[in-house]
CSV table of C-alpha atoms in Angstrom, one decimal:
chain,number,residue,atom,x,y,z
E,240,VAL,CA,-69.6,120.8,241.2
E,241,SER,CA,-66.2,121.4,239.5
E,242,ILE,CA,-65.6,124.2,237.0
E,243,ILE,CA,-62.3,125.3,235.3
E,244,GLY,CA,-61.8,129.0,235.5
E,245,SER,CA,-59.5,129.2,232.5
E,246,GLN,CA,-62.0,127.6,230.2
E,247,LEU,CA,-65.0,129.8,231.0
E,248,ALA,CA,-66.5,132.7,229.1
E,249,PRO,CA,-68.5,135.3,231.1
E,250,GLU,CA,-71.8,133.9,229.8
E,251,ASP,CA,-70.9,130.5,231.0
E,252,LEU,CA,-70.9,131.8,234.6
E,253,ILE,CA,-73.4,134.6,234.8
E,254,GLY,CA,-75.8,133.1,232.2
E,255,ILE,CA,-77.6,134.9,229.3
E,256,PRO,CA,-80.5,137.4,229.4
E,257,LYS,CA,-84.1,136.2,228.9
E,258,ILE,CA,-87.0,138.5,228.3
E,259,ILE,CA,-89.8,137.9,230.8
E,260,GLY,CA,-92.7,140.3,230.2
E,261,ASN,CA,-91.3,143.8,230.0
E,262,VAL,CA,-88.0,143.1,231.6
E,263,SER,CA,-85.0,140.9,231.0
E,264,LYS,CA,-83.4,138.5,233.6
E,265,PHE,CA,-80.2,136.6,233.5
E,266,VAL,CA,-80.8,132.9,233.3
E,267,PRO,CA,-78.0,131.1,235.2
E,268,PRO,CA,-76.3,128.1,233.6
E,269,SER,CA,-77.5,124.6,234.6
E,270,LEU,CA,-73.9,123.8,235.6
E,271,ILE,CA,-74.1,125.7,238.9
E,272,VAL,CA,-77.9,125.6,239.6
E,273,ARG,CA,-78.7,123.2,242.4
E,274,GLU,CA,-81.6,122.8,244.8
E,275,LYS,CA,-79.6,121.6,247.7
E,276,PRO,CA,-76.4,123.0,249.2
E,277,PHE,CA,-73.2,121.9,247.4
E,278,CYS,CA,-69.5,122.6,247.1
E,279,LEU,CA,-68.5,124.7,244.1
E,280,PHE,CA,-64.9,124.0,243.2
E,281,ILE,CA,-63.3,126.5,240.9
E,282,ASP,CA,-60.0,125.1,239.5
E,283,GLU,CA,-57.3,127.3,237.8
E,284,LEU,CA,-58.8,130.3,239.5
E,285,ASN,CA,-55.7,132.5,239.0
E,286,ILE,CA,-55.6,131.6,235.2
E,287,ALA,CA,-59.1,132.9,234.5
E,288,SER,CA,-59.6,136.0,232.5
E,289,SER,CA,-60.1,139.3,234.3
E,290,GLU,CA,-63.8,139.3,233.3
E,291,ILE,CA,-64.3,135.9,234.8
E,292,GLN,CA,-62.4,136.9,238.0
E,293,LYS,CA,-64.8,139.9,238.3
E,294,ALA,CA,-67.7,137.5,238.2
E,295,PHE,CA,-66.1,135.4,240.9
E,296,TYR,CA,-66.3,138.4,243.3
E,297,SER,CA,-70.0,138.1,244.1
E,298,LEU,CA,-69.8,134.4,243.9
E,299,ILE,CA,-67.1,134.1,246.5
E,300,LEU,CA,-68.2,137.0,248.7
E,301,ASP,CA,-72.0,136.7,248.5
E,302,LYS,CA,-72.5,133.2,247.0
E,303,LYS,CA,-74.5,134.9,244.3
E,304,ILE,CA,-74.0,135.0,240.6
E,305,GLY,CA,-76.3,137.4,238.6
E,306,GLU,CA,-79.8,136.9,240.0
E,307,TYR,CA,-79.1,133.4,241.3
E,308,ASN,CA,-78.2,132.7,244.9
E,309,LEU,CA,-76.4,129.4,245.8
E,310,PRO,CA,-78.5,127.4,248.3
E,311,THR,CA,-77.8,128.3,251.9
E,312,GLY,CA,-75.0,126.1,253.3
E,313,SER,CA,-73.1,126.0,250.0
E,314,ILE,CA,-69.4,126.6,250.0
E,315,VAL,CA,-67.0,127.9,247.3
E,316,ILE,CA,-63.4,126.7,247.0
E,317,GLY,CA,-60.9,128.0,244.5
E,318,ALA,CA,-57.6,126.3,243.5
E,319,GLY,CA,-54.6,127.3,241.5
E,320,ASN,CA,-50.8,127.0,241.2
E,321,ARG,CA,-48.4,129.5,242.7
E,322,ALA,CA,-46.2,131.8,240.6
E,323,ALA,CA,-43.2,129.9,242.2
E,324,ASP,CA,-44.5,126.7,240.5
E,325,SER,CA,-43.4,128.1,237.0
E,326,SER,CA,-47.0,128.0,235.8
E,327,LEU,CA,-49.0,130.4,233.7
E,328,VAL,CA,-50.6,132.2,236.6
E,329,LYS,CA,-52.0,135.7,236.8
E,330,GLN,CA,-51.9,137.9,239.8
E,331,LEU,CA,-55.2,137.8,241.6
E,332,PRO,CA,-56.8,141.2,242.3
E,333,ALA,CA,-56.2,142.3,245.9
E,334,ALA,CA,-60.0,142.6,246.4
E,335,LEU,CA,-60.4,138.9,245.5
E,336,ILE,CA,-57.4,137.8,247.6
E,337,ASN,CA,-58.9,139.6,250.6
E,338,ARG,CA,-62.2,137.7,250.2
E,339,MET,CA,-60.7,134.2,250.6
E,340,ILE,CA,-58.9,132.1,253.2
E,341,HIS,CA,-55.6,130.9,251.7
E,342,VAL,CA,-54.3,127.4,252.3
E,343,HIS,CA,-51.0,126.1,250.8
E,344,LEU,CA,-51.1,122.3,250.1
E,345,LYS,CA,-48.0,120.1,250.4
E,346,VAL,CA,-47.4,116.6,249.0
E,347,ASN,CA,-47.7,114.0,251.7
E,348,SER,CA,-46.1,110.7,250.7
E,349,ARG,CA,-47.9,108.7,253.4
E,350,LEU,CA,-51.3,109.8,252.2
E,351,TRP,CA,-50.4,109.3,248.6
E,352,LEU,CA,-49.2,105.7,249.3
E,353,ASP,CA,-52.5,105.0,251.1
E,354,TRP,CA,-54.3,106.2,248.0
E,355,ALA,CA,-51.9,104.5,245.6
E,356,SER,CA,-52.3,101.1,247.3
E,357,ASN,CA,-56.0,101.1,246.5
E,358,ASN,CA,-55.8,102.5,243.0
E,359,ASN,CA,-53.8,100.0,241.0
E,360,ILE,CA,-50.5,101.9,241.2
E,361,HIS,CA,-47.7,99.6,240.0
E,362,PRO,CA,-45.9,97.6,242.8
E,363,MET,CA,-42.5,98.9,241.6
E,364,VAL,CA,-43.6,102.5,242.0
E,365,LEU,CA,-45.1,101.8,245.4
E,366,GLU,CA,-42.0,100.1,246.7
E,367,TYR,CA,-39.8,102.9,245.4
E,368,ILE,CA,-41.8,105.7,247.0
E,369,LYS,CA,-41.8,103.8,250.3
E,370,TYR,CA,-38.0,103.6,249.9
E,371,ARG,CA,-37.6,107.2,248.8
E,372,PRO,CA,-40.6,109.2,249.9
E,373,LYS,CA,-39.0,112.5,249.2
E,374,HIS,CA,-38.8,111.6,245.5
E,375,LEU,CA,-42.6,111.7,245.2
E,376,SER,CA,-42.4,115.4,244.3
E,377,THR,CA,-39.8,117.9,243.1
E,378,GLN,CA,-39.9,120.6,245.7
E,379,ILE,CA,-39.4,123.5,243.2
E,380,ALA,CA,-40.5,123.2,239.7
E,381,PRO,CA,-37.7,123.9,237.1
E,382,THR,CA,-37.9,127.1,235.1
E,383,ASP,CA,-36.9,125.3,231.9
E,384,GLU,CA,-38.9,122.7,230.0
E,385,THR,CA,-37.4,119.6,231.7
E,386,PRO,CA,-39.7,117.0,233.3
E,387,PHE,CA,-40.1,117.0,237.0
E,388,SER,CA,-41.6,114.6,239.5
E,389,THR,CA,-45.1,114.9,241.0
E,390,PRO,CA,-47.7,112.4,242.2
E,391,ARG,CA,-49.3,112.9,238.8
E,392,SER,CA,-46.1,112.0,236.9
E,393,TRP,CA,-45.5,108.9,239.1
E,394,GLU,CA,-49.0,107.7,238.2
E,395,TYR,CA,-48.1,108.1,234.5
E,396,VAL,CA,-45.0,106.0,235.2
E,397,SER,CA,-47.2,103.4,236.8
E,398,ASP,CA,-49.6,103.3,233.9
E,399,GLY,CA,-46.7,102.9,231.5
E,400,LEU,CA,-45.2,100.0,233.5
E,401,HIS,CA,-48.6,98.3,233.4
E,402,SER,CA,-48.8,98.8,229.7
E,403,LEU,CA,-45.2,97.6,229.0
E,404,GLY,CA,-45.7,94.4,231.1
E,405,ASP,CA,-42.9,92.2,232.3
E,406,SER,CA,-40.9,91.9,229.1
E,407,TYR,CA,-40.5,95.5,228.3
E,408,ASN,CA,-38.0,97.1,225.9
E,409,SER,CA,-35.3,99.0,227.8
E,410,LYS,CA,-35.5,102.0,225.3
E,411,LEU,CA,-39.3,102.3,226.0
E,412,PHE,CA,-38.6,102.1,229.7
E,413,ASP,CA,-36.0,104.9,229.5
E,414,ALA,CA,-38.4,107.0,227.4
E,415,LEU,CA,-41.1,106.5,230.0
E,416,VAL,CA,-39.1,107.4,233.2
E,417,PHE,CA,-37.0,110.1,231.8
E,418,GLY,CA,-40.0,111.6,230.0
E,419,CYS,CA,-42.0,111.8,233.3
E,420,LEU,CA,-39.6,112.3,236.1
E,421,SER,CA,-36.7,114.6,237.0
E,422,LYS,CA,-33.4,113.2,235.7
E,423,GLU,CA,-32.0,112.3,239.2
E,424,HIS,CA,-35.2,110.5,240.2
E,425,ALA,CA,-35.4,108.6,236.9
E,426,ILE,CA,-31.7,107.4,237.3
E,427,SER,CA,-32.4,106.4,240.9
E,428,PHE,CA,-35.6,104.6,240.0
E,429,LYS,CA,-33.8,102.7,237.3
E,430,ALA,CA,-31.1,101.6,239.7
E,431,PHE,CA,-33.8,100.5,242.2
E,432,ILE,CA,-35.6,98.4,239.7
E,433,LYS,CA,-32.3,96.8,238.6
E,434,GLN,CA,-31.4,96.0,242.2
E,435,ILE,CA,-34.7,94.4,243.2
E,436,SER,CA,-35.0,92.6,239.8
E,437,TYR,CA,-31.4,91.2,240.0
E,438,LYS,CA,-31.6,87.4,239.6
E,439,TYR,CA,-28.6,86.7,241.9
E,440,SER,CA,-29.0,86.6,245.7
E,441,VAL,CA,-25.9,87.1,247.8
E,442,THR,CA,-27.4,85.1,250.6
E,443,LYS,CA,-28.1,82.1,248.4
E,444,ILE,CA,-24.6,82.3,246.8
E,445,VAL,CA,-23.0,82.3,250.3
E,446,LYS,CA,-25.1,79.3,251.3
E,447,GLY,CA,-24.2,77.5,248.1
E,448,GLU,CA,-27.7,77.4,246.9
E,449,GLU,CA,-26.8,79.4,243.7
E,450,ASP,CA,-23.7,79.5,241.5
E,451,TRP,CA,-21.5,82.5,241.2
E,452,PRO,CA,-22.4,84.8,238.3
E,453,ASN,CA,-20.0,84.2,235.4
E,454,LYS,CA,-21.2,86.6,232.7
E,455,PRO,CA,-19.6,90.1,232.5
E,456,GLU,CA,-23.1,91.8,232.5
E,457,ASP,CA,-24.0,90.1,235.8
């Protein structure tokens, strides 16, 4: 079950009160009520408001929210960007930090290529990342508003290439790659595509199977 911390209001998590007899009880939202053990994934944990982060205390420590207990065996995972990623993050309270095991995730080009080969990622993108695996991700996000490369942005490039087809406009192609990737990666990717798409083969020319190029642009 996935929830996004930055989009929650306190009542979305702890529920709303309901009068039962002479007392009131909080009725938990159907979003997190399950009969069997499950994984609760809280995305953008460190962008959530302070009120929501307080509600996460008992959820993470005791697997309990209001009067509702998660089924035995359930696990809670939180995710978020780091301050170094130039994202709109808030400092997590020390009490919440101390209640969690922290794991830093890194981009792995080999795993991404395994995923990409089964998810319709454009062949040009696949070949380029095999050739330049370090270009899959910009190690440190820029502090200004310039695009930078991530597995997500390479997927955008792939979707754009599928949409443009074989006879694409060069201006649209430039808008796509320079709008999604870091400048140096976009330039390198353009050069790579030009190289593998080049209609002349040195081997065939040497063997006499093709004529020498005679146009200036070639």
